[in-house]
């Protein structure tokens, strides 16, 4: 670290952020009224430090879960409905159909499902209430509804029951999205209840689902801070995280709110040292609107984000107990080495990263923003297994995630202080880099690896050599580009334009199925999704292989055309 960075990190204290964590630990932030109260507190604390805050007030479409229960065979089982479950307060009764699901939970199961539709699945579930292991995820609910289920009971893997959200719609629904809003009730139960219900299902038993839901438009406060840079004020890094929670949500996400509060204080006091601008936002509607707040911002300011945002940084669940390592950290390939350097310099730790999930507040892939962080630090897998915990999607892997147990003891002062410094240095370095730190050579290599994997799975059924050649040519052009930057042949201004504009091409190519400025469903997006059929064609029946080859021909054209656009950009702007 240089002297400026060291001095900046030395200004970080735990007093103000911890005070916010302690305050947020005293009240729930589920209902928009309580979320707005939390937003007002953040604004008040910022203004006490002289930080200027703009408060937007969007109307967000939200689903607020109430009470739920399952009644079966004379027994009442405790349950929680996910947001956007259908309301069934008068009860919905049906025969139970047990479909074995995921019993060995991993982080992705909070959002995804390994089950697949088909005639056999439809025959088992149509007209029944499905009982399956896992979280009440959008993947499971949409799959089962599509197969004709009238309701779903998800069996969580421990003694706790986790809140969640079951719609595949990302953010506020557009008119064309409404057909995907769940039309069946869903509820989650714990493992003990699930075992009893499985036995009942095996004997042909019935159950009744009761869910109380409130759904509609809610006026929501959304604070935004703009800390202007001194040299390129129009360009900015966007730091953001959600303020709403399930219950008091200390580890998810009071600690993140506190992190952004302290970063705002420190950067505001040192705004004369910023080259580019830093924007910081606190989102409403994360838990009850499938990222409604960040999606509203993405939609409302899409053209400015497109023109000027150089990176987005998500702040969720930092500073939790036992979260000693930086593992399972979301980062796009082009930002990996940059983030690894930050974590090494602040924490002396090695970054163990993974491809960002279709989750968190990654509401900017459609625009094409280079992105890093979602969750940050976490406990080791060995420690988690020693505690008997299954993996979850936040809270540093504490299983209090999305439960009423996510209280003050989940946060850790020392770890929070360290994580604040990691986020601060990442944002500061990104904003101050003379050349933007995204290395697109890493992304081109990722493309090569993805294409090789897809080719291996497709075998002789389809030839992806055109894509492979295009990715190799892109890498060659990028090697020349970065060499020209290092030797001063390409100006820094030109280099930054190329690096930013490459994001607008390559991020959607790698992370989006839909057109730009449209949000894909909250379901898994594989690398280079236009080529996904390559992973399936070998197993398709003979009569379907022609359709698969057509799909892949179009997908290969899409990828090659995108890569050629990137190459033309490099050639045009590097002169």
XYZ file of C-alpha atoms in Angstrom:
575
model
C 0.000 0.000 0.000
C 1.159 3.531 -0.657
C 1.214 6.264 1.991
C -2.153 7.704 0.938
C -3.854 4.324 1.204
C -2.264 3.603 4.560
C -3.347 6.958 5.939
C -6.863 6.385 4.620
C -7.217 2.989 6.294
C -5.833 4.390 9.538
C -8.857 6.691 9.698
C -11.290 3.779 9.865
C -12.783 3.262 13.316
C -15.316 0.763 14.609
C -17.247 3.208 16.829
C -19.803 4.576 14.368
C -20.373 1.383 12.387
C -20.771 -0.683 15.535
C -23.267 1.806 16.917
C -25.389 1.299 13.794
C -25.138 -2.494 14.129
C -26.256 -2.275 17.757
C -29.158 -0.034 16.820
C -30.294 -2.238 13.936
C -30.150 -5.251 16.271
C -33.106 -3.744 18.174
C -35.749 -3.596 15.427
C -36.927 -5.673 12.489
C -36.504 -4.294 8.986
C -39.001 -6.316 6.979
C -42.007 -4.019 6.536
C -41.297 -0.953 4.374
C -42.174 1.351 7.299
C -39.409 -0.227 9.389
C -37.016 -0.220 6.446
C -37.675 3.485 5.963
C -36.945 4.015 9.648
C -33.581 2.330 9.139
C -32.905 4.471 6.071
C -33.671 7.605 8.075
C -31.177 6.554 10.726
C -28.466 6.012 8.123
C -29.189 9.442 6.637
C -29.111 11.068 10.077
C -25.759 9.491 10.924
C -24.307 10.538 7.565
C -25.531 14.109 7.908
C -24.004 14.282 11.385
C -20.642 13.893 9.640
C -21.512 16.529 7.054
C -22.077 13.986 4.291
C -24.580 15.133 1.679
C -27.291 12.578 0.970
C -29.950 12.395 -1.726
C -32.946 10.290 -0.772
C -34.918 8.752 -3.633
C -38.449 7.523 -2.908
C -39.373 4.867 -5.470
C -42.580 2.859 -5.379
C -41.548 -0.793 -5.193
C -43.673 -3.887 -5.733
C -43.105 -6.092 -2.686
C -44.385 -9.264 -1.058
C -44.515 -9.313 2.736
C -44.766 -12.794 4.289
C -46.888 -13.210 7.402
C -47.740 -16.332 9.367
C -47.669 -19.845 7.967
C -48.248 -23.371 9.173
C -48.730 -26.895 7.867
C -51.499 -29.084 9.230
C -51.319 -32.804 8.578
C -52.569 -35.944 10.293
C -53.748 -33.998 13.340
C -50.408 -32.211 13.816
C -49.531 -28.558 13.237
C -46.019 -27.898 11.942
C -44.243 -24.552 12.228
C -43.527 -23.011 8.816
C -42.440 -19.825 7.060
C -43.726 -18.666 3.684
C -41.241 -17.214 1.184
C -41.938 -13.795 -0.283
C -44.198 -14.006 -3.346
C -45.805 -17.241 -2.236
C -49.484 -17.207 -3.115
C -51.778 -16.339 -0.224
C -53.518 -19.369 1.275
C -54.756 -18.048 4.603
C -57.927 -20.131 4.375
C -55.860 -23.232 3.709
C -55.012 -25.311 0.661
C -55.315 -29.085 1.050
C -53.843 -31.719 -1.195
C -52.171 -35.090 -1.301
C -48.476 -35.024 -0.543
C -46.042 -36.035 -3.264
C -42.502 -36.524 -1.996
C -39.793 -35.656 -4.524
C -36.293 -36.262 -3.099
C -34.326 -33.034 -3.288
C -31.009 -31.748 -2.021
C -29.983 -33.105 1.360
C -26.310 -32.138 1.208
C -26.820 -28.384 1.075
C -24.314 -26.075 -0.520
C -24.394 -22.336 -1.035
C -26.023 -22.496 -4.451
C -29.054 -24.357 -3.118
C -30.331 -21.119 -1.605
C -31.127 -20.032 -5.142
C -31.022 -23.076 -7.387
C -32.319 -26.626 -7.874
C -30.876 -29.808 -9.354
C -34.344 -31.187 -10.194
C -35.597 -31.127 -13.778
C -38.996 -31.078 -15.453
C -40.249 -33.895 -17.627
C -43.185 -36.268 -18.130
C -42.135 -38.430 -15.180
C -41.931 -35.434 -12.859
C -45.296 -34.114 -14.061
C -46.939 -37.462 -13.467
C -45.717 -37.460 -9.868
C -46.595 -33.916 -8.873
C -49.618 -32.804 -10.904
C -52.496 -31.900 -8.617
C -50.462 -32.573 -5.478
C -48.585 -30.652 -2.811
C -44.916 -31.315 -3.432
C -42.665 -32.093 -0.483
C -38.940 -31.803 -1.194
C -35.653 -31.057 0.545
C -33.995 -27.677 0.058
C -34.860 -24.027 0.425
C -38.076 -22.593 -1.013
C -36.122 -21.263 -3.961
C -37.474 -19.751 -7.176
C -36.044 -22.674 -9.118
C -37.990 -25.251 -7.097
C -41.255 -23.306 -6.943
C -41.300 -22.415 -10.650
C -40.371 -25.974 -11.624
C -43.078 -27.561 -9.506
C -45.749 -25.055 -10.512
C -44.858 -25.664 -14.144
C -45.276 -29.386 -13.579
C -48.764 -28.898 -12.152
C -48.172 -28.882 -8.382
C -50.783 -26.999 -6.334
C -48.350 -26.143 -3.524
C -44.800 -26.769 -2.302
C -43.354 -27.563 1.130
C -39.573 -27.169 1.267
C -37.676 -29.076 3.946
C -34.814 -27.014 5.356
C -31.758 -29.009 6.455
C -31.665 -28.236 10.202
C -33.689 -27.231 13.234
C -34.252 -23.715 11.916
C -36.631 -22.543 9.213
C -35.237 -19.976 6.781
C -37.088 -17.089 5.184
C -36.582 -16.548 1.480
C -38.221 -15.505 -1.762
C -39.665 -17.775 -4.427
C -40.312 -15.638 -7.507
C -38.104 -15.944 -10.555
C -38.888 -12.317 -11.479
C -35.866 -10.084 -10.924
C -36.943 -6.787 -9.329
C -40.198 -5.021 -10.118
C -42.116 -7.085 -12.682
C -42.582 -5.653 -16.127
C -45.857 -6.347 -17.868
C -44.295 -9.251 -19.736
C -42.940 -10.734 -16.472
C -46.240 -11.053 -14.628
C -46.991 -14.508 -15.999
C -44.018 -15.794 -14.009
C -45.299 -14.530 -10.651
C -45.888 -17.624 -8.482
C -49.496 -18.768 -8.425
C -49.204 -21.485 -5.782
C -48.545 -21.308 -2.026
C -45.173 -22.357 -0.691
C -43.800 -22.808 2.802
C -40.593 -23.999 4.443
C -40.389 -26.343 7.432
C -37.457 -27.684 9.426
C -35.862 -31.101 9.082
C -37.789 -32.745 11.922
C -41.129 -31.644 10.498
C -39.977 -32.683 7.048
C -39.189 -36.219 8.159
C -42.658 -36.603 9.647
C -44.261 -35.254 6.483
C -42.192 -37.583 4.300
C -43.504 -40.581 6.230
C -47.026 -39.268 5.780
C -46.446 -38.742 2.053
C -45.214 -42.316 1.665
C -48.513 -43.568 3.098
C -50.556 -41.426 0.703
C -51.364 -38.744 3.280
C -52.645 -35.215 2.802
C -51.599 -31.853 4.229
C -52.967 -28.322 4.358
C -50.775 -25.272 3.713
C -51.694 -21.982 5.388
C -49.841 -18.833 4.242
C -50.664 -15.215 4.998
C -49.217 -12.759 2.486
C -49.421 -9.021 1.807
C -48.501 -7.842 -1.674
C -48.497 -4.466 -3.404
C -46.733 -1.173 -4.080
C -44.852 0.511 -1.234
C -43.147 3.907 -1.119
C -39.550 3.178 -0.143
C -36.614 5.389 0.791
C -33.312 4.852 -1.010
C -30.339 6.993 0.101
C -27.633 7.787 -2.435
C -24.317 9.487 -1.727
C -22.190 11.018 -4.464
C -18.585 11.725 -3.468
C -17.206 13.570 -6.456
C -13.780 12.862 -7.871
C -11.354 15.618 -8.715
C -10.090 14.500 -12.155
C -12.812 12.394 -13.773
C -15.919 13.289 -11.747
C -18.303 11.914 -14.359
C -16.848 8.399 -13.948
C -17.705 6.464 -10.798
C -17.515 3.283 -8.763
C -20.864 2.159 -7.341
C -20.763 0.634 -3.837
C -24.083 -0.739 -2.629
C -25.866 -3.093 -0.249
C -29.323 -3.801 1.103
C -30.793 -2.394 4.298
C -33.994 -4.428 4.561
C -33.630 -7.784 6.275
C -35.414 -10.769 7.687
C -36.107 -9.952 11.335
C -33.237 -7.798 12.712
C -30.741 -9.278 10.238
C -27.479 -8.317 11.951
C -25.149 -10.384 9.774
C -27.406 -9.939 6.748
C -27.108 -7.037 6.375
C -26.680 -4.610 9.294
C -22.939 -5.209 9.154
C -22.955 -4.300 5.453
C -24.958 -1.139 6.126
C -22.435 -0.195 8.800
C -19.536 -0.898 6.440
C -20.907 1.482 3.829
C -21.639 4.093 6.499
C -18.010 4.153 7.636
C -16.665 4.114 4.073
C -18.902 7.082 3.261
C -17.595 8.979 6.280
C -13.939 8.327 5.465
C -14.194 8.986 1.741
C -16.215 12.158 2.254
C -13.496 13.477 4.558
C -10.899 12.581 1.898
C -12.824 13.480 -1.229
C -10.000 15.723 -2.388
C -7.957 12.534 -2.852
C -10.421 10.823 -5.189
C -9.649 10.719 -8.915
C -13.087 9.386 -9.870
C -16.407 9.661 -8.092
C -17.756 7.098 -5.640
C -21.499 6.553 -5.319
C -22.924 4.635 -2.347
C -26.507 3.337 -2.144
C -28.566 1.507 0.467
C -31.258 -0.685 -1.109
C -34.805 -1.380 0.041
C -36.784 -4.318 -1.340
C -33.902 -6.795 -1.453
C -35.552 -9.531 0.584
C -39.198 -8.849 -0.209
C -38.860 -7.686 -3.824
C -36.122 -9.875 -5.315
C -33.674 -6.942 -5.419
C -36.396 -4.412 -6.235
C -34.390 -1.423 -4.958
C -31.206 -2.121 -6.897
C -33.226 -3.033 -9.985
C -35.203 0.216 -9.770
C -31.893 2.102 -9.611
C -30.470 0.070 -12.486
C -33.534 0.800 -14.621
C -33.861 4.469 -13.646
C -30.211 5.374 -14.150
C -29.373 2.772 -16.788
C -28.052 5.193 -19.384
C -25.833 7.003 -16.899
C -24.547 3.686 -15.559
C -23.874 2.626 -19.130
C -22.001 5.825 -19.897
C -20.056 6.349 -16.686
C -19.956 3.502 -14.152
C -16.575 1.764 -14.160
C -17.437 -0.991 -11.626
C -20.072 -2.104 -9.159
C -19.214 -3.454 -5.694
C -21.804 -5.293 -3.588
C -21.574 -5.201 0.207
C -23.459 -8.043 1.880
C -22.728 -9.889 5.141
C -19.230 -8.632 6.021
C -17.914 -8.714 9.576
C -19.517 -11.905 10.884
C -18.173 -14.146 13.633
C -15.578 -16.765 12.679
C -15.386 -15.345 9.125
C -11.606 -15.472 9.006
C -11.088 -16.274 5.328
C -12.052 -14.880 1.935
C -13.526 -17.978 0.316
C -16.467 -18.426 -2.068
C -16.053 -14.732 -2.934
C -17.933 -13.554 -6.019
C -15.770 -11.787 -8.576
C -15.798 -11.548 -12.353
C -12.626 -12.872 -13.944
C -11.359 -9.490 -15.111
C -11.411 -8.175 -11.512
C -9.911 -11.217 -9.780
C -6.285 -10.159 -9.586
C -7.214 -6.642 -8.527
C -9.395 -7.882 -5.659
C -6.842 -10.517 -4.664
C -4.263 -7.758 -4.244
C -6.590 -5.718 -2.056
C -7.378 -8.652 0.227
C -3.704 -9.585 0.475
C -2.663 -6.039 1.346
C -5.363 -5.475 3.979
C -5.933 -8.897 5.500
C -2.886 -10.907 4.476
C -5.269 -13.522 3.109
C -5.568 -15.398 -0.168
C -8.659 -14.836 -2.277
C -10.586 -17.977 -3.190
C -13.137 -16.775 -5.700
C -16.026 -18.101 -7.736
C -18.201 -16.963 -10.575
C -20.934 -14.604 -9.307
C -24.254 -16.362 -8.764
C -27.506 -15.061 -10.187
C -28.234 -13.637 -6.764
C -27.412 -10.786 -4.409
C -27.939 -7.321 -5.843
C -26.128 -8.098 -9.101
C -28.775 -6.079 -10.926
C -26.303 -4.595 -13.408
C -25.140 -7.550 -15.522
C -27.545 -6.555 -18.279
C -25.884 -3.139 -18.569
C -22.450 -4.715 -18.543
C -20.660 -3.607 -15.378
C -17.501 -5.285 -14.153
C -18.350 -6.541 -10.689
C -16.762 -7.945 -7.569
C -17.816 -8.960 -4.081
C -21.255 -9.999 -2.945
C -20.461 -11.862 0.210
C -16.958 -11.206 1.480
C -15.392 -13.116 4.372
C -16.589 -16.496 5.622
C -15.681 -19.213 8.079
C -13.625 -22.082 6.710
C -15.427 -25.127 5.375
C -13.630 -27.210 8.018
C -14.879 -24.964 10.824
C -18.391 -24.992 9.400
C -18.394 -28.780 9.249
C -16.959 -28.991 12.768
C -19.898 -26.917 14.004
C -22.312 -29.151 12.115
C -23.466 -26.254 9.937
C -24.723 -26.603 6.392
C -23.775 -23.939 3.867
C -26.000 -20.894 3.468
C -26.004 -17.733 1.360
C -24.703 -15.152 3.838
C -23.802 -14.306 7.456
C -20.254 -15.547 6.927
C -21.737 -19.090 6.736
C -23.438 -18.825 10.128
C -26.694 -20.772 9.825
C -28.520 -17.921 11.540
C -28.834 -16.578 7.972
C -32.436 -15.609 7.131
C -33.688 -16.586 10.582
C -34.683 -14.822 13.800
C -31.316 -15.970 15.227
C -29.346 -13.457 13.134
C -28.828 -11.232 16.157
C -25.977 -9.211 17.621
C -23.739 -12.166 18.490
C -23.437 -12.999 14.771
C -21.337 -9.845 14.245
C -17.672 -9.598 15.231
C -16.101 -6.190 15.877
C -12.568 -7.106 14.831
C -13.614 -8.909 11.672
C -15.981 -6.081 10.784
C -13.176 -3.540 11.149
C -10.959 -5.601 8.846
C -13.717 -6.084 6.270
C -14.531 -2.363 6.238
C -10.909 -1.728 5.308
C -11.058 -4.346 2.531
C -14.110 -2.718 0.975
C -12.692 0.770 1.441
C -9.365 -0.024 -0.216
C -11.077 -1.851 -3.088
C -13.321 1.102 -3.832
C -10.579 3.696 -3.337
C -8.044 1.889 -5.536
C -10.626 1.331 -8.247
C -11.622 4.986 -8.189
C -8.003 6.174 -8.180
C -6.356 3.794 -10.639
C -4.728 5.708 -13.470
C -5.633 2.737 -15.678
C -8.757 0.836 -14.700
C -7.680 -2.430 -13.044
C -9.857 -4.828 -15.051
C -7.776 -7.390 -16.942
C -9.849 -8.690 -19.848
C -7.192 -11.243 -20.719
C -8.465 -13.239 -17.728
C -11.977 -13.141 -19.172
C -10.762 -14.273 -22.577
C -9.004 -17.198 -20.905
C -12.221 -17.975 -19.047
C -14.009 -18.020 -22.412
C -11.444 -20.499 -23.743
C -11.909 -22.756 -20.715
C -15.694 -22.575 -20.970
C -15.693 -23.374 -24.690
C -13.291 -26.287 -24.171
C -15.548 -27.667 -21.449
C -18.640 -27.288 -23.629
C -16.884 -28.915 -26.562
C -15.888 -31.837 -24.370
C -19.501 -32.299 -23.284
C -20.871 -31.933 -26.799
C -18.332 -34.375 -28.234
C -18.837 -34.906 -31.945
C -22.425 -33.636 -31.867
C -21.415 -30.035 -32.553
C -18.239 -28.205 -33.497
C -17.439 -25.133 -31.378
C -14.075 -24.496 -33.042
C -15.350 -21.199 -34.437
C -15.968 -19.906 -30.923
C -12.646 -21.276 -29.729
C -10.781 -19.510 -32.538
C -12.612 -16.266 -31.812
C -11.719 -16.410 -28.103
C -8.082 -17.104 -28.980
C -8.011 -14.160 -31.383
C -9.553 -11.932 -28.726
C -6.893 -12.963 -26.230
C -4.165 -12.167 -28.751
C -5.618 -8.705 -29.368
C -5.891 -8.120 -25.629
C -2.272 -9.157 -25.073
C -1.220 -6.554 -27.632
C -3.530 -3.962 -26.104
C -2.234 -4.356 -22.548
C 1.355 -4.450 -23.809
C 0.687 -1.163 -25.581
C -0.727 0.312 -22.383
C 2.308 -0.818 -20.361
C 4.706 0.666 -22.932
C 2.815 3.937 -23.203
C 1.867 3.354 -26.830
C -1.817 3.381 -25.854
C -2.740 6.450 -23.812
C -4.309 5.990 -20.393
C -7.433 7.803 -21.518
C -7.829 5.477 -24.497
C -7.050 2.449 -22.338
C -9.758 3.361 -19.829
C -12.307 3.835 -22.574
C -11.484 0.420 -24.017
C -11.551 -1.290 -20.611
C -14.917 0.224 -19.699
C -16.510 -0.423 -23.084
C -15.295 -4.017 -23.150
C -17.401 -4.565 -20.034
C -20.504 -3.467 -21.931
C -19.866 -6.206 -24.490
C -18.273 -9.084 -22.605
C -20.213 -9.029 -19.316
C -23.637 -9.434 -20.987
C -22.142 -12.048 -23.324
C -21.004 -14.039 -20.277
C -23.831 -13.353 -17.815
C -27.026 -12.445 -19.680
C -29.532 -14.312 -21.820
C -31.802 -11.336 -22.499
C -31.124 -8.158 -24.418
C -29.259 -5.374 -22.658
C -31.363 -3.344 -20.210
C -33.604 -6.337 -19.525
C -33.240 -8.495 -16.440
C -32.994 -12.248 -16.732
C -34.968 -14.449 -14.319
C -33.453 -15.204 -10.918
C -32.224 -18.593 -12.116
C -28.784 -19.965 -12.827
C -26.978 -18.376 -15.754
C -24.097 -20.564 -16.986
C -20.971 -19.069 -18.573
C -21.550 -17.978 -22.171
C -25.232 -18.902 -21.850
C -25.809 -18.836 -25.614
C -23.758 -22.030 -25.760
C -25.438 -23.874 -22.869
C -27.085 -26.374 -25.196
C -23.614 -27.849 -25.725
C -23.899 -29.341 -22.224
C -27.127 -31.147 -23.180
C -26.896 -32.158 -26.824
C -25.077 -35.445 -26.221
C -27.937 -36.680 -24.035
C -30.750 -35.497 -26.291
C -32.837 -38.151 -28.050
C -31.924 -38.599 -31.707
C -35.114 -36.876 -32.840
C -34.170 -33.702 -30.886
C -30.516 -33.381 -31.857
C -31.311 -31.341 -34.958
C -33.044 -28.754 -32.807
C -30.038 -28.683 -30.484
C -27.674 -28.114 -33.417
C -29.856 -25.229 -34.595
C -29.776 -23.723 -31.104
C -26.007 -24.019 -30.981
C -25.487 -22.593 -34.457
C -27.341 -19.471 -33.372
C -25.525 -19.373 -30.058
C -22.128 -19.679 -31.705
C -23.003 -16.841 -34.067
C -23.976 -14.708 -31.082
C -20.724 -15.346 -29.236
C -18.484 -14.853 -32.258
C -20.274 -11.635 -33.222
C -19.869 -10.317 -29.668
C -16.176 -11.137 -29.657
C -15.690 -9.486 -33.044
C -17.374 -6.338 -31.743
C -14.916 -6.353 -28.838
C -11.990 -6.768 -31.228
C -13.160 -3.874 -33.392
C -13.471 -1.718 -30.287
C -9.900 -2.511 -29.260
C -8.595 -1.798 -32.743
C -10.520 1.462 -33.105
C -9.850 3.008 -29.710
C -6.287 1.837 -29.124
C -4.849 3.982 -31.877
